Amino acid sequence: METSIVGVGVGITDRFRAVVEEKVARIEHLAPRAQRVEVKVTHRAHHNGRMEDDTVELTVVGKGPIVRAEAKDGDKFTALDLSVDKLSEQLRRAKDKRVDARNHPRGAKFEKGSGEISGLDVQPASAEMLRAVATGEVPVQVGSEEEPDYTPVVIRTKEFHPEWMSVEEAVDRMELVGHDFFLFVNASTDHPSVVYRRKGWDYGVISLTTQAAPEAVAS
């Protein structure tokens, strides 16, 4: 398996490279179809008396979805161990899920005749809820007049190209990236949907039932 190591704000020593190669053998055992492992080490120096830390991000690229995991610590070797542990756990969960699905078939079942999806907790957003959000009936935190740009929550935004896939594929992708939810476009309905983890191997799906704009409300 090919290994790529990049340092941002930190040098990569021969000792660190040797340790990475040892860890890659563990990853290769869990992901035999992987072709490349990308290791990114980022060093940050914090102010106000805070200690410096290193973030190690692992990305496994091969046939199938990309798998990522990262960890942060004051020592890059410890951060490497933590990120490898996270990545290994994600790969094991994905493998166990595939084995469980083969031995105990269950999950989402799409009935072509009726168009119904069974086996998942599907909670589509209603048109009334969409209208309530658009018209402001649902409370939204806004800044005060004294501080128009103030917000008590730091909101990070990301934009991705839409991906059409089945519910089962979305669940697999969620497990591999180690998230609790995954946003996708349901290939069977063309509706934006989110699959999320519940307990054990149980999952839920939230879908938007309409993409039409809410009706204008007369003032």
mmCIF file of C-alpha atoms in Angstrom, residues 100-202:
data_model
loop_
_atom_site.group_PDB
_atom_site.id
_atom_site.type_symbol
_atom_site.label_atom_id
_atom_site.label_comp_id
_atom_site.label_asym_id
_atom_site.label_seq_id
_atom_site.Cartn_x
_atom_site.Cartn_y
_atom_site.Cartn_z
ATOM 1 C CA ASP A 100 -24.548 -8.662 10.226
ATOM 2 C CA ALA A 101 -26.453 -7.709 7.075
ATOM 3 C CA ARG A 102 -25.537 -11.011 5.416
ATOM 4 C CA ASN A 103 -26.453 -13.103 8.461
ATOM 5 C CA HIS A 104 -29.543 -11.141 9.489
ATOM 6 C CA PRO A 105 -31.035 -9.394 6.463
ATOM 7 C CA ARG A 106 -32.906 -6.305 7.527
ATOM 8 C CA GLY A 107 -32.901 -2.560 7.036
ATOM 9 C CA ALA A 108 -34.459 -0.494 4.327
ATOM 10 C CA LYS A 109 -36.708 -2.223 1.822
ATOM 11 C CA PHE A 110 -38.151 -0.284 -1.072
ATOM 12 C CA GLU A 111 -41.428 -1.594 -2.468
ATOM 13 C CA LYS A 112 -41.547 -0.686 -6.144
ATOM 14 C CA GLY A 113 -45.278 -1.275 -6.390
ATOM 15 C CA SER A 114 -46.365 0.985 -3.519
ATOM 16 C CA GLY A 115 -43.309 3.225 -3.386
ATOM 17 C CA GLU A 116 -43.064 2.706 0.378
ATOM 18 C CA ILE A 117 -39.849 2.296 2.378
ATOM 19 C CA SER A 118 -40.004 -0.124 5.301
ATOM 20 C CA GLY A 119 -37.448 -1.128 7.906
ATOM 21 C CA LEU A 120 -36.265 2.411 8.718
ATOM 22 C CA ASP A 121 -37.541 5.205 10.925
ATOM 23 C CA VAL A 122 -38.453 7.631 8.144
ATOM 24 C CA GLN A 123 -39.534 11.048 9.351
ATOM 25 C CA PRO A 124 -40.159 13.332 6.364
ATOM 26 C CA ALA A 125 -40.420 17.053 6.971
ATOM 27 C CA SER A 126 -43.957 18.234 6.322
ATOM 28 C CA ALA A 127 -44.914 21.169 4.121
ATOM 29 C CA GLU A 128 -46.223 22.928 7.253
ATOM 30 C CA MET A 129 -42.823 22.645 8.949
ATOM 31 C CA LEU A 130 -41.023 23.985 5.874
ATOM 32 C CA ARG A 131 -43.460 26.900 5.715
ATOM 33 C CA ALA A 132 -43.023 27.606 9.446
ATOM 34 C CA VAL A 133 -39.248 27.806 9.094
ATOM 35 C CA ALA A 134 -39.467 30.016 6.002
ATOM 36 C CA THR A 135 -41.967 32.438 7.543
ATOM 37 C CA GLY A 136 -40.244 32.699 10.920
ATOM 38 C CA GLU A 137 -42.857 30.880 12.992
ATOM 39 C CA VAL A 138 -40.094 28.634 14.284
ATOM 40 C CA PRO A 139 -37.926 30.736 16.687
ATOM 41 C CA VAL A 140 -34.517 31.630 15.270
ATOM 42 C CA GLN A 141 -31.704 33.214 17.270
ATOM 43 C CA VAL A 142 -30.734 36.567 15.787
ATOM 44 C CA GLY A 143 -28.342 39.305 16.858
ATOM 45 C CA SER A 144 -29.370 42.135 19.149
ATOM 46 C CA GLU A 145 -29.778 45.729 17.974
ATOM 47 C CA GLU A 146 -26.669 46.760 19.916
ATOM 48 C CA GLU A 147 -24.633 43.959 18.369
ATOM 49 C CA PRO A 148 -26.149 43.167 14.955
ATOM 50 C CA ASP A 149 -23.440 40.621 14.113
ATOM 51 C CA TYR A 150 -23.591 38.809 17.467
ATOM 52 C CA THR A 151 -24.475 35.144 17.610
ATOM 53 C CA PRO A 152 -24.053 32.832 20.635
ATOM 54 C CA VAL A 153 -23.169 29.907 18.382
ATOM 55 C CA VAL A 154 -20.225 29.555 16.044
ATOM 56 C CA ILE A 155 -21.659 28.137 12.823
ATOM 57 C CA ARG A 156 -19.337 26.429 10.342
ATOM 58 C CA THR A 157 -20.663 26.082 6.835
ATOM 59 C CA LYS A 158 -19.624 23.601 4.163
ATOM 60 C CA GLU A 159 -20.917 23.043 0.654
ATOM 61 C CA PHE A 160 -20.756 19.757 -1.226
ATOM 62 C CA HIS A 161 -21.863 18.604 -4.632
ATOM 63 C CA PRO A 162 -25.055 16.496 -4.322
ATOM 64 C CA GLU A 163 -24.632 12.737 -4.528
ATOM 65 C CA TRP A 164 -27.472 10.424 -5.559
ATOM 66 C CA MET A 165 -27.347 7.076 -3.760
ATOM 67 C CA SER A 166 -29.493 4.510 -1.999
ATOM 68 C CA VAL A 167 -30.184 4.560 1.737
ATOM 69 C CA GLU A 168 -27.932 1.517 2.206
ATOM 70 C CA GLU A 169 -25.062 3.261 0.411
ATOM 71 C CA ALA A 170 -25.546 6.376 2.558
ATOM 72 C CA VAL A 171 -25.373 4.269 5.748
ATOM 73 C CA ASP A 172 -22.139 2.642 4.565
ATOM 74 C CA ARG A 173 -20.628 6.026 3.705
ATOM 75 C CA MET A 174 -21.601 7.420 7.116
ATOM 76 C CA GLU A 175 -19.929 4.509 8.905
ATOM 77 C CA LEU A 176 -16.717 4.897 6.917
ATOM 78 C CA VAL A 177 -16.288 8.610 7.632
ATOM 79 C CA GLY A 178 -17.146 8.097 11.319
ATOM 80 C CA HIS A 179 -19.988 10.612 11.477
ATOM 81 C CA ASP A 180 -23.359 10.335 13.229
ATOM 82 C CA PHE A 181 -25.237 11.468 10.121
ATOM 83 C CA PHE A 182 -24.801 11.726 6.346
ATOM 84 C CA LEU A 183 -26.493 14.067 3.866
ATOM 85 C CA PHE A 184 -27.364 12.711 0.412
ATOM 86 C CA VAL A 185 -30.000 12.697 -2.324
ATOM 87 C CA ASN A 186 -32.154 9.571 -2.269
ATOM 88 C CA ALA A 187 -31.798 7.932 -5.689
ATOM 89 C CA SER A 188 -35.250 6.345 -5.450
ATOM 90 C CA THR A 189 -37.125 9.582 -4.636
ATOM 91 C CA ASP A 190 -34.797 12.434 -5.707
ATOM 92 C CA HIS A 191 -35.421 14.009 -2.276
ATOM 93 C CA PRO A 192 -32.639 15.498 -0.098
ATOM 94 C CA SER A 193 -32.279 13.148 2.867
ATOM 95 C CA VAL A 194 -30.205 12.599 5.993
ATOM 96 C CA VAL A 195 -29.434 9.173 7.417
ATOM 97 C CA TYR A 196 -28.452 9.098 11.099
ATOM 98 C CA ARG A 197 -27.289 6.553 13.659
ATOM 99 C CA ARG A 198 -29.559 5.396 16.466
ATOM 100 C CA LYS A 199 -28.754 2.486 18.808
ATOM 101 C CA GLY A 200 -26.830 -0.605 17.772
ATOM 102 C CA TRP A 201 -27.305 -1.204 14.053
ATOM 103 C CA ASP A 202 -30.520 0.857 13.919
#
